[in-house]
PDB file of C-alpha atoms in Angstrom:
ATOM      1  CA  ASP A  25       0.703  25.153  16.882  1.00 94.00           C
ATOM      2  CA  ALA A  26       0.436  21.716  14.883  1.00 95.00           C
ATOM      3  CA  ILE A  27      -1.912  18.952  14.482  1.00 96.00           C
ATOM      4  CA  VAL A  28      -0.141  15.604  13.036  1.00 96.00           C
ATOM      5  CA  GLN A  29      -1.941  13.176  11.298  1.00 93.00           C
ATOM      6  CA  GLY A  30      -5.253  15.071  11.518  1.00 93.00           C
ATOM      7  CA  THR A  31      -8.474  13.652   9.803  1.00 94.00           C
ATOM      8  CA  LEU A  32     -10.776  15.449   7.789  1.00 95.00           C
ATOM      9  CA  GLN A  33     -13.845  14.984   6.423  1.00 92.00           C
ATOM     10  CA  ASN A  34     -16.647  16.357   4.125  1.00 88.00           C
ATOM     11  CA  GLU A  35     -19.139  14.630   2.493  1.00 83.00           C
ATOM     12  CA  THR A  36     -17.519  11.469   0.616  1.00 86.00           C
ATOM     13  CA  TRP A  37     -14.364  12.583   1.011  1.00 91.00           C
ATOM     14  CA  ARG A  38     -11.496  11.733   3.922  1.00 93.00           C
ATOM     15  CA  GLY A  39      -8.048  12.474   3.903  1.00 93.00           C
ATOM     16  CA  LEU A  40      -4.956  12.486   6.698  1.00 95.00           C
ATOM     17  CA  PRO A  41      -2.738  15.427   6.104  1.00 96.00           C
ATOM     18  CA  ASP A  42       0.878  15.043   7.565  1.00 96.00           C
ATOM     19  CA  VAL A  43       0.251  18.378   9.499  1.00 96.00           C
ATOM     20  CA  MET A  44      -2.140  21.049  10.224  1.00 97.00           C
ATOM     21  CA  ARG A  45      -0.054  24.349  11.278  1.00 96.00           C
ATOM     22  CA  ARG A  46      -1.607  27.094  12.886  1.00 97.00           C
ATOM     23  CA  VAL A  47      -1.399  30.139  11.414  1.00 97.00           C
ATOM     24  CA  ASP A  48      -2.645  33.925  12.380  1.00 96.00           C
ATOM     25  CA  ARG A  49      -5.806  34.144  10.492  1.00 95.00           C
ATOM     26  CA  PRO A  50      -9.212  34.381  11.791  1.00 96.00           C
ATOM     27  CA  SER A  51     -11.425  31.773  11.415  1.00 96.00           C
ATOM     28  CA  ALA A  52     -15.015  30.141  13.075  1.00 96.00           C
ATOM     29  CA  LEU A  53     -12.120  28.752  15.174  1.00 95.00           C
ATOM     30  CA  GLY A  54     -11.198  31.981  16.841  1.00 95.00           C
ATOM     31  CA  ALA A  55      -8.315  34.277  15.912  1.00 96.00           C
ATOM     32  CA  TRP A  56      -6.595  31.666  14.309  1.00 96.00           C
ATOM     33  CA  SER A  57      -6.676  28.945  11.353  1.00 97.00           C
ATOM     34  CA  TYR A  58      -4.727  26.349   9.964  1.00 98.00           C
ATOM     35  CA  GLU A  59      -3.119  25.401   6.520  1.00 97.00           C
ATOM     36  CA  ILE A  60      -1.531  21.965   5.777  1.00 97.00           C
ATOM     37  CA  ALA A  61       1.763  20.543   5.090  1.00 96.00           C
ATOM     38  CA  ASP A  62       2.646  17.399   3.698  1.00 95.00           C
ATOM     39  CA  THR A  63       6.153  15.608   3.413  1.00 93.00           C
ATOM     40  CA  LYS A  64       6.770  14.159   0.218  1.00 93.00           C
ATOM     41  CA  LEU A  65      10.282  11.780  -0.526  1.00 90.00           C
ATOM     42  CA  ALA A  66      10.402  13.564  -4.506  1.00 87.00           C
ATOM     43  CA  ARG A  67      11.980  16.336  -4.304  1.00 85.00           C
ATOM     44  CA  GLU A  68       9.800  17.930  -7.069  1.00 87.00           C
ATOM     45  CA  THR A  69       6.192  18.614  -6.632  1.00 90.00           C
ATOM     46  CA  ARG A  70       3.685  16.215  -8.722  1.00 90.00           C
ATOM     47  CA  ALA A  71       0.737  17.144  -9.965  1.00 91.00           C
ATOM     48  CA  GLY A  72      -0.756  14.428  -7.895  1.00 92.00           C
ATOM     49  CA  THR A  73       0.365  16.177  -4.746  1.00 94.00           C
ATOM     50  CA  ILE A  74      -1.276  19.476  -5.671  1.00 95.00           C
ATOM     51  CA  LEU A  75      -4.609  17.475  -6.388  1.00 95.00           C
ATOM     52  CA  GLN A  76      -4.232  15.809  -3.162  1.00 95.00           C
ATOM     53  CA  LEU A  77      -3.663  18.989  -0.734  1.00 96.00           C
ATOM     54  CA  GLY A  78      -6.077  20.921  -2.824  1.00 95.00           C
ATOM     55  CA  LEU A  79      -8.728  18.307  -1.126  1.00 95.00           C
ATOM     56  CA  TYR A  80      -7.111  18.727   1.842  1.00 96.00           C
ATOM     57  CA  SER A  81      -7.225  22.491   1.686  1.00 96.00           C
ATOM     58  CA  GLU A  82     -11.101  22.736   0.874  1.00 95.00           C
ATOM     59  CA  MET A  83     -12.181  20.070   3.724  1.00 95.00           C
ATOM     60  CA  LEU A  84     -10.354  22.248   6.154  1.00 96.00           C
ATOM     61  CA  ALA A  85     -12.335  25.392   4.763  1.00 96.00           C
ATOM     62  CA  ALA A  86     -14.950  23.464   5.543  1.00 94.00           C
ATOM     63  CA  ALA A  87     -14.587  22.609   8.961  1.00 94.00           C
ATOM     64  CA  GLN A  88     -12.865  25.813   9.959  1.00 96.00           C
ATOM     65  CA  GLY A  89     -15.069  28.070   7.977  1.00 96.00           C
ATOM     66  CA  VAL A  90     -12.358  29.806   5.820  1.00 96.00           C
ATOM     67  CA  ARG A  91     -10.239  28.666   2.686  1.00 95.00           C
ATOM     68  CA  PRO A  92      -6.581  28.214   3.975  1.00 97.00           C
ATOM     69  CA  GLU A  93      -4.467  30.829   2.144  1.00 97.00           C
ATOM     70  CA  HIS A  94      -1.123  28.313   1.342  1.00 97.00           C
ATOM     71  CA  PHE A  95      -0.160  24.688   1.350  1.00 97.00           C
ATOM     72  CA  TYR A  96       3.349  23.611   1.636  1.00 96.00           C
ATOM     73  CA  VAL A  97       5.146  20.568   0.424  1.00 95.00           C
ATOM     74  CA  VAL A  98       8.374  19.307   2.504  1.00 93.00           C
ATOM     75  CA  THR A  99      10.541  17.734   0.782  1.00 92.00           C
ATOM     76  CA  PRO A 100      14.248  15.971   1.596  1.00 88.00           C
ATOM     77  CA  GLY A 101      17.164  18.266   0.530  1.00 75.00           C
ATOM     78  CA  ALA A 102      20.393  20.113   2.211  1.00 55.00           C
ATOM     79  CA  VAL A 103      18.736  23.404   1.564  1.00 49.00           C
ATOM     80  CA  GLY A 104      16.043  24.674   4.064  1.00 49.00           C
ATOM     81  CA  PRO A 105      15.408  26.761   6.892  1.00 53.00           C
ATOM     82  CA  LYS A 106      17.727  26.673   9.848  1.00 54.00           C
ATOM     83  CA  CYS A 107      16.489  25.318  12.838  1.00 49.00           C
ATOM     84  CA  ASN A 108      18.147  25.763  16.416  1.00 51.00           C
ATOM     85  CA  GLY A 109      20.786  27.060  14.634  1.00 52.00           C
ATOM     86  CA  GLU A 110      21.493  24.017  11.971  1.00 55.00           C
ATOM     87  CA  ARG A 111      20.998  23.800   8.535  1.00 56.00           C
ATOM     88  CA  ALA A 112      17.705  21.715   8.374  1.00 63.00           C
ATOM     89  CA  ASP A 113      17.999  18.669   5.881  1.00 81.00           C
ATOM     90  CA  TYR A 114      14.883  19.767   4.029  1.00 85.00           C
ATOM     91  CA  HIS A 115      13.111  22.352   1.809  1.00 89.00           C
ATOM     92  CA  VAL A 116       9.612  23.796   2.678  1.00 91.00           C
ATOM     93  CA  HIS A 117       7.808  24.437  -0.875  1.00 94.00           C
ATOM     94  CA  THR A 118       4.898  27.192  -0.842  1.00 95.00           C
ATOM     95  CA  TYR A 119       1.881  26.963  -2.870  1.00 97.00           C
ATOM     96  CA  ARG A 120      -0.901  29.576  -2.810  1.00 97.00           C
ATOM     97  CA  VAL A 121      -4.721  27.294  -2.736  1.00 97.00           C
ATOM     98  CA  ASP A 122      -5.919  30.075  -5.118  1.00 96.00           C
ATOM     99  CA  ASP A 123      -3.325  29.228  -7.821  1.00 96.00           C
ATOM    100  CA  TYR A 124      -4.428  25.523  -8.258  1.00 95.00           C
ATOM    101  CA  ALA A 125      -8.323  25.929  -6.877  1.00 94.00           C
ATOM    102  CA  ALA A 126      -9.783  25.519 -10.379  1.00 94.00           C
ATOM    103  CA  TYR A 127      -7.430  23.178 -11.955  1.00 94.00           C
ATOM    104  CA  PHE A 128      -8.495  21.094  -8.624  1.00 94.00           C
ATOM    105  CA  ARG A 129     -12.055  21.663  -9.035  1.00 94.00           C
ATOM    106  CA  TRP A 130     -12.008  20.523 -12.777  1.00 96.00           C
ATOM    107  CA  ILE A 131     -10.472  17.330 -11.938  1.00 95.00           C
ATOM    108  CA  ARG A 132     -12.558  16.365  -9.265  1.00 93.00           C
ATOM    109  CA  GLU A 133     -15.477  17.003 -11.499  1.00 94.00           C
ATOM    110  CA  ARG A 134     -14.543  14.935 -14.183  1.00 94.00           C
ATOM    111  CA  MET A 135     -13.453  12.196 -11.612  1.00 92.00           C
ATOM    112  CA  LEU A 136     -17.151  12.118  -9.925  1.00 93.00           C
ATOM    113  CA  GLU A 137     -18.277  11.947 -13.662  1.00 93.00           C
ATOM    114  CA  VAL A 138     -16.513   9.066 -14.171  1.00 92.00           C
ATOM    115  CA  VAL A 139     -17.500   7.128 -11.077  1.00 92.00           C
ATOM    116  CA  ALA A 140     -21.038   7.963 -11.616  1.00 94.00           C
ATOM    117  CA  LEU A 141     -20.886   5.865 -14.637  1.00 93.00           C
ATOM    118  CA  GLY A 142     -21.036   2.636 -12.575  1.00 92.00           C
ATOM    119  CA  GLN A 143     -18.369  -0.548 -12.706  1.00 88.00           C
ATOM    120  CA  GLU A 144     -19.647  -1.544 -15.788  1.00 89.00           C
ATOM    121  CA  ARG A 145     -19.695   1.151 -17.687  1.00 92.00           C
ATOM    122  CA  ILE A 146     -16.055   2.368 -16.711  1.00 88.00           C
ATOM    123  CA  ALA A 147     -14.860  -1.065 -17.462  1.00 82.00           C
ATOM    124  CA  ALA A 148     -16.269  -1.072 -20.984  1.00 82.00           C
ATOM    125  CA  THR A 149     -15.242   2.485 -21.825  1.00 87.00           C
ATOM    126  CA  TYR A 150     -11.507   2.189 -20.189  1.00 85.00           C
ATOM    127  CA  TYR A 151      -9.630  -0.370 -21.318  1.00 87.00           C
ATOM    128  CA  PRO A 152      -6.463  -1.568 -18.581  1.00 90.00           C
ATOM    129  CA  ASP A 153      -3.838  -0.727 -21.202  1.00 89.00           C
ATOM    130  CA  PRO A 154      -0.382  -1.281 -19.365  1.00 89.00           C
ATOM    131  CA  VAL A 155       0.939   2.167 -18.241  1.00 87.00           C
ATOM    132  CA  GLU A 156       4.044   3.149 -15.748  1.00 87.00           C
ATOM    133  CA  ALA A 157       1.834   3.583 -12.484  1.00 88.00           C
ATOM    134  CA  CYS A 158       1.018   0.118 -13.070  1.00 90.00           C
ATOM    135  CA  GLN A 159       3.960  -0.755 -11.394  1.00 90.00           C
ATOM    136  CA  VAL A 160       2.349   1.331  -7.917  1.00 90.00           C
ATOM    137  CA  CYS A 161      -1.259   0.451  -8.327  1.00 91.00           C
ATOM    138  CA  ARG A 162      -2.918  -1.428  -6.220  1.00 92.00           C
ATOM    139  CA  TRP A 163      -5.371  -3.103  -9.140  1.00 90.00           C
ATOM    140  CA  ALA A 164      -2.248  -4.338 -11.204  1.00 93.00           C
ATOM    141  CA  ALA A 165      -2.713  -7.418 -11.172  1.00 94.00           C
ATOM    142  CA  GLU A 166      -6.740  -7.552 -11.411  1.00 92.00           C
ATOM    143  CA  CYS A 167      -5.409  -5.675 -15.000  1.00 93.00           C
ATOM    144  CA  VAL A 168      -2.850  -8.598 -15.708  1.00 94.00           C
ATOM    145  CA  ARG A 169      -5.500 -10.902 -15.118  1.00 95.00           C
ATOM    146  CA  LYS A 170      -7.758  -9.053 -17.145  1.00 93.00           C
ATOM    147  CA  ARG A 171      -5.511  -8.655 -20.117  1.00 94.00           C
ATOM    148  CA  HIS A 172      -4.569 -12.427 -19.959  1.00 95.00           C
ATOM    149  CA  GLU A 173      -7.947 -13.217 -20.502  1.00 95.00           C
ATOM    150  CA  ASP A 174      -8.639 -11.304 -23.557  1.00 94.00           C
ATOM    151  CA  ASP A 175      -5.614 -12.568 -24.996  1.00 95.00           C
ATOM    152  CA  HIS A 176      -4.547  -8.589 -25.591  1.00 95.00           C
ATOM    153  CA  LEU A 177      -1.798  -7.260 -27.812  1.00 93.00           C
ATOM    154  CA  SER A 178       0.049  -5.828 -24.987  1.00 92.00           C
ATOM    155  CA  LEU A 179       1.399  -9.504 -23.867  1.00 93.00           C
ATOM    156  CA  VAL A 180       3.488  -9.350 -27.189  1.00 93.00           C
ATOM    157  CA  ALA A 181       6.934  -8.555 -25.819  1.00 89.00           C
ATOM    158  CA  GLY A 182       8.514  -5.401 -27.130  1.00 88.00           C
ATOM    159  CA  LEU A 183       5.190  -4.175 -28.675  1.00 89.00           C
ATOM    160  CA  THR A 184       4.499  -0.556 -28.310  1.00 88.00           C
ATOM    161  CA  SER A 185       1.219   1.351 -28.060  1.00 87.00           C
ATOM    162  CA  ILE A 186       1.661   3.200 -30.764  1.00 89.00           C
ATOM    163  CA  GLN A 187       2.228  -0.129 -32.881  1.00 90.00           C
ATOM    164  CA  ARG A 188      -0.858  -1.899 -30.822  1.00 90.00           C
ATOM    165  CA  ARG A 189      -3.012   1.209 -32.306  1.00 90.00           C
ATOM    166  CA  GLU A 190      -1.822   0.660 -35.792  1.00 91.00           C
ATOM    167  CA  LEU A 191      -2.583  -3.327 -35.409  1.00 92.00           C
ATOM    168  CA  GLU A 192      -6.072  -2.688 -33.480  1.00 91.00           C
ATOM    169  CA  SER A 193      -6.855   0.063 -36.476  1.00 91.00           C
ATOM    170  CA  ARG A 194      -6.632  -3.191 -38.635  1.00 91.00           C
ATOM    171  CA  SER A 195      -8.781  -5.433 -36.584  1.00 92.00           C
ATOM    172  CA  ILE A 196      -5.729  -7.403 -35.126  1.00 93.00           C
ATOM    173  CA  THR A 197      -7.224  -6.778 -31.826  1.00 92.00           C
ATOM    174  CA  THR A 198      -5.853 -10.147 -29.980  1.00 95.00           C
ATOM    175  CA  LEU A 199      -2.181 -12.000 -29.593  1.00 95.00           C
ATOM    176  CA  THR A 200      -3.662 -14.854 -31.420  1.00 95.00           C
ATOM    177  CA  ALA A 201      -4.959 -12.785 -34.255  1.00 95.00           C
ATOM    178  CA  LEU A 202      -0.940 -11.412 -34.613  1.00 94.00           C
ATOM    179  CA  ALA A 203       0.559 -14.967 -34.789  1.00 94.00           C
ATOM    180  CA  GLU A 204      -1.813 -15.798 -37.263  1.00 94.00           C
ATOM    181  CA  LEU A 205      -1.328 -12.882 -39.426  1.00 91.00           C
ATOM    182  CA  PRO A 206       0.319 -13.981 -42.467  1.00 91.00           C
ATOM    183  CA  LEU A 207       3.471 -12.895 -44.160  1.00 88.00           C
ATOM    184  CA  PRO A 208       4.323 -10.987 -45.906  1.00 90.00           C
ATOM    185  CA  ILE A 209       2.429  -8.614 -43.870  1.00 85.00           C
ATOM    186  CA  PRO A 210      -0.888  -7.948 -45.835  1.00 88.00           C
ATOM    187  CA  PHE A 211      -0.709  -4.122 -45.138  1.00 87.00           C
ATOM    188  CA  LYS A 212       1.374  -1.288 -45.473  1.00 87.00           C
ATOM    189  CA  PRO A 213       1.338   0.223 -41.406  1.00 87.00           C
ATOM    190  CA  LYS A 214       1.260   4.217 -41.344  1.00 86.00           C
ATOM    191  CA  ARG A 215       3.061   3.787 -38.033  1.00 80.00           C
ATOM    192  CA  GLY A 216       6.789   2.206 -38.398  1.00 80.00           C
ATOM    193  CA  SER A 217       7.912  -0.390 -40.821  1.00 88.00           C
ATOM    194  CA  VAL A 218       7.156  -3.703 -42.321  1.00 89.00           C
ATOM    195  CA  ALA A 219       9.802  -5.539 -40.527  1.00 90.00           C
ATOM    196  CA  THR A 220       9.190  -3.885 -37.666  1.00 90.00           C
ATOM    197  CA  TYR A 221       5.536  -5.423 -37.586  1.00 91.00           C
ATOM    198  CA  VAL A 222       6.971  -9.030 -38.634  1.00 92.00           C
ATOM    199  CA  ARG A 223       8.657  -9.177 -35.629  1.00 92.00           C
ATOM    200  CA  ALA A 224       5.818  -8.515 -33.309  1.00 92.00           C
ATOM    201  CA  HIS A 225       4.521 -10.810 -35.665  1.00 93.00           C
ATOM    202  CA  GLU A 226       7.223 -13.913 -34.610  1.00 93.00           C
ATOM    203  CA  GLN A 227       7.246 -13.151 -31.168  1.00 93.00           C
ATOM    204  CA  ALA A 228       3.462 -13.101 -30.779  1.00 93.00           C
ATOM    205  CA  ARG A 229       4.012 -16.745 -32.677  1.00 92.00           C
ATOM    206  CA  LEU A 230       6.140 -17.598 -29.449  1.00 91.00           C
TER     207      LEU A 230
END
């Protein structure tokens, strides 16, 4: 009825869905087939989860000869189906695979195009600017090292990405260059006030 932590693999893709649930829909396996269910701690389903379960569903389709109709995200919460007469402390969200299949395929093709560029071209094309996801990324330390090697403007405390782009448009691309910027500021910024850049200059000097 259920396969827990079963491995799915197809060509270069591999995944470990939490649960594959048996449903009464014919497939190459027989009079039944499976659909994916995955548990998440977040109460809202994120785009990354849709992509993950879209990939799992595609690999499952290759294994059983028929595309699953749905995938499921199980989240915490007091609202949920009854289990043995008691209210369960979880909620099951149902999603139609076909509603998200085109989105999944588009993202997958874009990712494959980037990977095909090779490591050197990727590094040259996509600079590791700091983003919110850095807090959970296993490559964060490598990116921090790269930014320190380059004396990157993101090392200036309090400098926003918009302010960085303004400075870069004026060929001020390093912490050192910002620290050596003459005062008064020799340009009128398109974004933000002059005082903001004076403060950034002083922070860079520190």
